[in-house]
Coordinates of C-alpha atoms (C1' of nucleotides) in Angstrom, one line a residue:
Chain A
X905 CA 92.1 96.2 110.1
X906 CA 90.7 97.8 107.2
X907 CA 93.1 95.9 104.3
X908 CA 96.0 96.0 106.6
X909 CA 97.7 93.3 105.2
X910 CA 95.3 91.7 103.5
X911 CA 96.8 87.7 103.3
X912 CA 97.7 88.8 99.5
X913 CA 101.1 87.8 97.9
X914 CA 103.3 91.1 98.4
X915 CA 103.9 93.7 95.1
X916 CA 107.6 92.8 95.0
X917 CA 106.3 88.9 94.3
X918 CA 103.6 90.3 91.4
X919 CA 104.1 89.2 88.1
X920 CA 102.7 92.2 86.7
X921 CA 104.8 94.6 89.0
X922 CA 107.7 92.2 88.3
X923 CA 107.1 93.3 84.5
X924 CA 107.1 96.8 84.9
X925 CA 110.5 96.8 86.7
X926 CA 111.9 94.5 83.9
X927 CA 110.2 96.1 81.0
X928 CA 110.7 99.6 82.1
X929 CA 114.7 98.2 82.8
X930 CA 114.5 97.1 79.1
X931 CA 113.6 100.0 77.9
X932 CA 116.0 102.0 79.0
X933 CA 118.4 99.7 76.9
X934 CA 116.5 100.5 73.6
X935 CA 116.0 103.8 74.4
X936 CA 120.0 104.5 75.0
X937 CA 120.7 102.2 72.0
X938 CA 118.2 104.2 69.8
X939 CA 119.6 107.5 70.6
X940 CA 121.9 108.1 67.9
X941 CA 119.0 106.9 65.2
X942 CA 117.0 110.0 67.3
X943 CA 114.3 107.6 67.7
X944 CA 112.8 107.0 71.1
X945 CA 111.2 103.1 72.1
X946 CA 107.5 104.6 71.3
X947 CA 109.1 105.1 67.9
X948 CA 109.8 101.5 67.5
X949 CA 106.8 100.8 68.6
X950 CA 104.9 102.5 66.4
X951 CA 107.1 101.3 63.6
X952 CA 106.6 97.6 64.8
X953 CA 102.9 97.6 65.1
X954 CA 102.5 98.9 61.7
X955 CA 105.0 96.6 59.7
X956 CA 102.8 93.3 61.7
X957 CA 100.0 94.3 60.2
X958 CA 98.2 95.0 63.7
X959 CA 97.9 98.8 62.8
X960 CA 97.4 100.3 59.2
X961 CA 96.1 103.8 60.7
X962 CA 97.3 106.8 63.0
X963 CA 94.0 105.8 65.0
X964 CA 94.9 102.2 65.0
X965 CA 98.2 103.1 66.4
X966 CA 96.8 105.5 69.2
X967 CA 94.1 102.5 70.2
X968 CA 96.8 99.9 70.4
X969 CA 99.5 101.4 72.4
X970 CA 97.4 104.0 74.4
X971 CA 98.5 107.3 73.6
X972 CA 97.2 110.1 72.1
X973 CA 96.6 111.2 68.8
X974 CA 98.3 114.1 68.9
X975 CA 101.5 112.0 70.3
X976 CA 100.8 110.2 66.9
X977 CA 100.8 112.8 65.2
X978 CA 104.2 113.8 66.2
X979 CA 105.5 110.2 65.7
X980 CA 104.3 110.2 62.3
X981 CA 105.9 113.2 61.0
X982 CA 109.0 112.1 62.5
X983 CA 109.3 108.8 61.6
X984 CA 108.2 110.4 57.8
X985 CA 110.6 112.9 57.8
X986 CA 113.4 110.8 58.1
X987 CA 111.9 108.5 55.1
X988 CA 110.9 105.4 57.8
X989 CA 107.1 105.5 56.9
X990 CA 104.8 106.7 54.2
X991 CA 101.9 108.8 54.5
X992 CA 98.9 107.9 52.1
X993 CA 95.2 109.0 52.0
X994 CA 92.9 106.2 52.4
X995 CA 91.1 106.8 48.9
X996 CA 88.1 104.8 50.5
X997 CA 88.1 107.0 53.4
X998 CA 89.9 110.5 53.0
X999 CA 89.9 111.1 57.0
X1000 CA 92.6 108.2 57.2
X1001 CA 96.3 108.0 57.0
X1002 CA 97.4 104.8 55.7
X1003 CA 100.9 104.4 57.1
X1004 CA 103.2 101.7 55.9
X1005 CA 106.8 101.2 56.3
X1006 CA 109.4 102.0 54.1
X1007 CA 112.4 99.9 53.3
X1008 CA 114.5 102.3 55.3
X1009 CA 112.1 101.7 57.9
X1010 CA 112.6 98.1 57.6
X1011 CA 116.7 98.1 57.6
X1012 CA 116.1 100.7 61.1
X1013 CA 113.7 97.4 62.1
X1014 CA 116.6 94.9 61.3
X1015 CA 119.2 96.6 63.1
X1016 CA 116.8 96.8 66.5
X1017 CA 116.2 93.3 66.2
X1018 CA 120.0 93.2 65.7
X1019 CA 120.4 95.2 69.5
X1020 CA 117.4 93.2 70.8
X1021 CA 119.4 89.5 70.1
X1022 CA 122.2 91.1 72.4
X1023 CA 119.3 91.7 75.1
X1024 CA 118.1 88.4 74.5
X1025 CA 121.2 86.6 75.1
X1026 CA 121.6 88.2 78.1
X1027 CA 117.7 86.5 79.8
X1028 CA 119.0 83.7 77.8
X1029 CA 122.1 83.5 80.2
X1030 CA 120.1 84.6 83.1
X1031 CA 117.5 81.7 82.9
X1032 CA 119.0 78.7 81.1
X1033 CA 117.9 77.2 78.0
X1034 CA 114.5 75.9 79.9
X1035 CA 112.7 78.9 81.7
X1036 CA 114.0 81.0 78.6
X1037 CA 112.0 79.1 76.4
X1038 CA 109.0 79.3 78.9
X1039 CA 109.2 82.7 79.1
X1040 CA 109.1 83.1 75.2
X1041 CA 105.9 81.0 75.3
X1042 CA 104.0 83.1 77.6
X1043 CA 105.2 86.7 76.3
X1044 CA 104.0 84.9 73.0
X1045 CA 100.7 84.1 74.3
X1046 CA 100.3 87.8 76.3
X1047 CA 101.4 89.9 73.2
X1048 CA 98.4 88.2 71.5
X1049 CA 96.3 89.3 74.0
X1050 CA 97.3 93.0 73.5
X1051 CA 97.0 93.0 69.6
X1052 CA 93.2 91.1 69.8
X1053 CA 91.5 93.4 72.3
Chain B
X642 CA 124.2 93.4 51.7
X643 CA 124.9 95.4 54.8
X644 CA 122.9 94.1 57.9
X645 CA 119.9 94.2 55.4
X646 CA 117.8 90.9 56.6
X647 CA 120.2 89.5 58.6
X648 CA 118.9 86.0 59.2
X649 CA 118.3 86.9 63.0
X650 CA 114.9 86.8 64.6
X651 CA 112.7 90.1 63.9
X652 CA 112.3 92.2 66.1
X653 CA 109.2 91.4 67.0
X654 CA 109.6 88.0 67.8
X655 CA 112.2 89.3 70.9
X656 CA 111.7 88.3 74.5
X657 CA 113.7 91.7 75.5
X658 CA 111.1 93.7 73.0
X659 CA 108.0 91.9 73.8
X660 CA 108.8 92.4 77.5
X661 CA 109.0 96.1 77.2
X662 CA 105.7 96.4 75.3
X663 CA 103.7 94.0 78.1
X664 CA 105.7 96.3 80.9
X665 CA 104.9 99.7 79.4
X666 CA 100.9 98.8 79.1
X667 CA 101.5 97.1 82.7
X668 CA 103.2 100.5 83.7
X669 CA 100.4 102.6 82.6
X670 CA 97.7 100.3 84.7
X671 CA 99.6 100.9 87.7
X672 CA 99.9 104.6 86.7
X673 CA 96.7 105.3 86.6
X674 CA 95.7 103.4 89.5
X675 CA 98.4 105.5 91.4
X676 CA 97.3 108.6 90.5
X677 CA 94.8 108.9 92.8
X678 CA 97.5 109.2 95.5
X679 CA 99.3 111.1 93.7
X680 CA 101.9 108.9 93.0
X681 CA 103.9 107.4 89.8
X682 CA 105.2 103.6 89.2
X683 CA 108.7 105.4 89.7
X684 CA 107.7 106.3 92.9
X685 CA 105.9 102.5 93.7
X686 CA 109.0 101.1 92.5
X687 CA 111.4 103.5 95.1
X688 CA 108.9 101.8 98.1
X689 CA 109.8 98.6 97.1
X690 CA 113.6 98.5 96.8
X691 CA 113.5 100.7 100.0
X692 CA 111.2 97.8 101.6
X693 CA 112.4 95.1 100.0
X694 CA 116.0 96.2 101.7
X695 CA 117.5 96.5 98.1
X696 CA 118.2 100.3 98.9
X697 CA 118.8 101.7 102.1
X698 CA 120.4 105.1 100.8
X699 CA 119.0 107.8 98.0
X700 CA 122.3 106.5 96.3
X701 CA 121.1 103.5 96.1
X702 CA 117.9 103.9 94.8
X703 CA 119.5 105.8 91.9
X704 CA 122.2 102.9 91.0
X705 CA 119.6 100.6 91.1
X706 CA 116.6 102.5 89.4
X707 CA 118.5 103.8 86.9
X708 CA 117.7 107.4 87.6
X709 CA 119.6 110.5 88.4
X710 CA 120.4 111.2 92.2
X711 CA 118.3 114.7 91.4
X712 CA 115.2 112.9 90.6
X713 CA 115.6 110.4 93.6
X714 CA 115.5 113.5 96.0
X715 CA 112.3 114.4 94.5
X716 CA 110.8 111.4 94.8
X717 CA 111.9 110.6 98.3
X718 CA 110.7 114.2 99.2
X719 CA 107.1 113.8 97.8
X720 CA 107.1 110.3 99.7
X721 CA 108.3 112.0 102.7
X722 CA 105.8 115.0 102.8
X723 CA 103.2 112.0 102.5
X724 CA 104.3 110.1 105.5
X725 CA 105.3 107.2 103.4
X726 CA 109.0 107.0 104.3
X727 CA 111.3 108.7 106.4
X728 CA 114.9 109.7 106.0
X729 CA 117.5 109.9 108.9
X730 CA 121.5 110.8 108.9
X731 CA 123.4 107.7 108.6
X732 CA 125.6 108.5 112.3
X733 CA 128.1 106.0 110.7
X734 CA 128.5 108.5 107.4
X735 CA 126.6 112.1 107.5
X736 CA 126.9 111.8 103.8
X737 CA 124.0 109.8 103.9
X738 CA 120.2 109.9 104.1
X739 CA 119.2 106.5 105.2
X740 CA 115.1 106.0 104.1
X741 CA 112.6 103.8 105.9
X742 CA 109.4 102.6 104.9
X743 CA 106.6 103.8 107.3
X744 CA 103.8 102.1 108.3
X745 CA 101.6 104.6 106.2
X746 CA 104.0 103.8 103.4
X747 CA 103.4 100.0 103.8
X748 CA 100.1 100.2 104.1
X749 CA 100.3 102.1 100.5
X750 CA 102.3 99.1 99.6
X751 CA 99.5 96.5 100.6
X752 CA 97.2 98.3 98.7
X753 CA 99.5 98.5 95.4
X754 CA 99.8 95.0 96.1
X755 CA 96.0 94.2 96.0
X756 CA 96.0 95.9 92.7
X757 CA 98.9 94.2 91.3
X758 CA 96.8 91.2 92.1
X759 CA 94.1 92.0 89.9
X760 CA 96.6 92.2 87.0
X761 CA 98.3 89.1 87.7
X762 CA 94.7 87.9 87.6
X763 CA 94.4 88.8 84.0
X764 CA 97.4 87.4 83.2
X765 CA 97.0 83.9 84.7
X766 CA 93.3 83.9 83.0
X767 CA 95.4 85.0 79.7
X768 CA 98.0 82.3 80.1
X769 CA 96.7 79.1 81.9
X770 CA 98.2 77.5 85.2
X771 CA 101.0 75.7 83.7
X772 CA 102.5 78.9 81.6
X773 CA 101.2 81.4 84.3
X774 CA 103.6 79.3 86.6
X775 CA 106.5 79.1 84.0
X776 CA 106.3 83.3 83.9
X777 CA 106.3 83.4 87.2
X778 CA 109.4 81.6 87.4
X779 CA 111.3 83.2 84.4
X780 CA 111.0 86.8 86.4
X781 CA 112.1 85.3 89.5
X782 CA 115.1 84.4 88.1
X783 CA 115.2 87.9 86.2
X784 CA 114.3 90.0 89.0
X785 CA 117.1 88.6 91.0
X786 CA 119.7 89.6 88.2
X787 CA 118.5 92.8 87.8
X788 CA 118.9 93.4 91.9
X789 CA 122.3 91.1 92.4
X790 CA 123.9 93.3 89.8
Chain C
dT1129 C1' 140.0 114.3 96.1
dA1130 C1' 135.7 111.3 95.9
dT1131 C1' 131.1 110.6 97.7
dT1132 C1' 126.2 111.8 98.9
dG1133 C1' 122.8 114.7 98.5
dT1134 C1' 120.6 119.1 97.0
dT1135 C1' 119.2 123.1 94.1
dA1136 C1' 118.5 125.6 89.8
dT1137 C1' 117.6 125.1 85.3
dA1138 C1' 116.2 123.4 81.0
dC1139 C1' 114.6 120.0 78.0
dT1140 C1' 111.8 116.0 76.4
dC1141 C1' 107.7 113.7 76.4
dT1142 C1' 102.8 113.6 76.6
dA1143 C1' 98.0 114.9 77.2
dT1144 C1' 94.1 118.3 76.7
dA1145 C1' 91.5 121.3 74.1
dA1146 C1' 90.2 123.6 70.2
dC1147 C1' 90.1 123.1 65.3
dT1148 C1' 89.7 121.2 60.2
dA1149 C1' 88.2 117.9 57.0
dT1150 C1' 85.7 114.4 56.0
dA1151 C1' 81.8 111.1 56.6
Chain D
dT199 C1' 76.6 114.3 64.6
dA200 C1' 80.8 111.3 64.8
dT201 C1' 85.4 110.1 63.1
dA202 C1' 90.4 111.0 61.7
dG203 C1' 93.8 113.8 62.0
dT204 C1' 96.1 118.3 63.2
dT205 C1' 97.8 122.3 65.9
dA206 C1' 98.6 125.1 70.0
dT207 C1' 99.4 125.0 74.5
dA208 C1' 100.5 123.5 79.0
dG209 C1' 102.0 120.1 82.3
dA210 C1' 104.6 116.3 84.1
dG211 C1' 108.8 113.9 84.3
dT212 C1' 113.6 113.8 84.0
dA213 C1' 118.4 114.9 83.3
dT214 C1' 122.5 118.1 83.5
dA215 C1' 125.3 121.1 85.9
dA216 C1' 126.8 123.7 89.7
dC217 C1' 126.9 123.4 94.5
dA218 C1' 127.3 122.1 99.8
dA219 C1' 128.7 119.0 103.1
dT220 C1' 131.2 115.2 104.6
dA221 C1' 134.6 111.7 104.1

DNA sequence: TATTGTTATACTCTATAACTATA
DNA sequence: TATAGTTATAGAGTATAACAATA
């Protein structure tokens, strides 16, 4: 009886399994929907976490959403070469990339957002006007969590 | 004035995105926890529907995962070689493998699950009871949808 | 002719390791 | 000696297409 079944809720009850299925679901969407842009989610990402404000680095980007630097580094020249992000030399610093987002960048930002309100409507529909809004609180709360520590 | 800022919510601020960045990170946790037993969330996730009685055929699986058949026969072949399911002609239709969960597999399962419960941990220490609760809710509701349809 | 599963193949994504340049 | 970024390489994961067996 070594942790046979150990009086814990079962995985398929989880919270945090339950957001894997979802997320990973979710992703799909935005990673069919992003296709024809040749942009993959990680892209977006990437692309997100620098026009917040949470990353202003390649580093900061690797630390944040736990991939490589190399994988970065790929990211980067992609996003670059099709004019999305710039590239600068941190004059204070010449080891660091400053990256910031360019207005075409920006417009590729808008029109996800644009995709994401259809996905939105759709748990909006699913869960009614109350557990949709308590479901933005807590991702709210959670996605500060990520960007602090 | 094409779609430039068009007065919808950034993207940033989206349930559908904001769940796909907390279920990525979540996905990697479980990854790396798996790897150990030489196993992937993909493969996790296959368990479940499979235990769940979601999926009873590889067919299944694939509708409802969202991968190609091909990649369901791998996985139910690495499960299979590890005792964690087993797959039997359906006498009804010889078309079909129908999978079972095996008490090795469950017990893979239990354990999964009393990992899952250290992350749920974090996030009810992240969130507090009352939005903890509300989450758990919300992805109820979702996680029905996702398996209804 | 459509469904279920399998195999062969190739491609995409990502990490590791070795390297350059700065500090 | 440590940090930021890059390159080269290899591995894991996955899809596509062609196929076999059954309906």
């Amino acid at each position: 009886m070594a942790g046979k079944s150990g009086g814990e809720r079962p995985l398929a009850e989880s919270s945090a399994f339950r957001l894997t299925v979802l997320g990973t679901h979710l992703a799909n969407d935005f990673a069919e929907h992003l296709r024809a842009a040749e942009l993959t989610p990680k892209h977006l990402g990437m692309l997100t976490m620098v026009e917040q404000g949470f990353a202003t680095t390649q580093d900061d980007v690797a630390r944040l959403m736990r991939v490589s630097p190399s994988l970065v580094v790929r990211l980067a020249d992609h996003l670059e070469q099709r004019g999305l992000i710039d590239r600068s030399r941190d004059p204070a610093n010449r080891r660091r990339h400053i990256i910031s987002v360019t207005a075409r960048g920006r417009s590729v930002l808008d029109e996800a957002g644009s995709y994401a309100a259809t996905l939105d409507a759709w748990l909006a529909e699913s869960l009614g006007p109350r557990l949709d809004r308590e479901l933005a609180g807590a991702l709210a709360r959670l996605m500060g969590r990520l960007t602090e520590g």
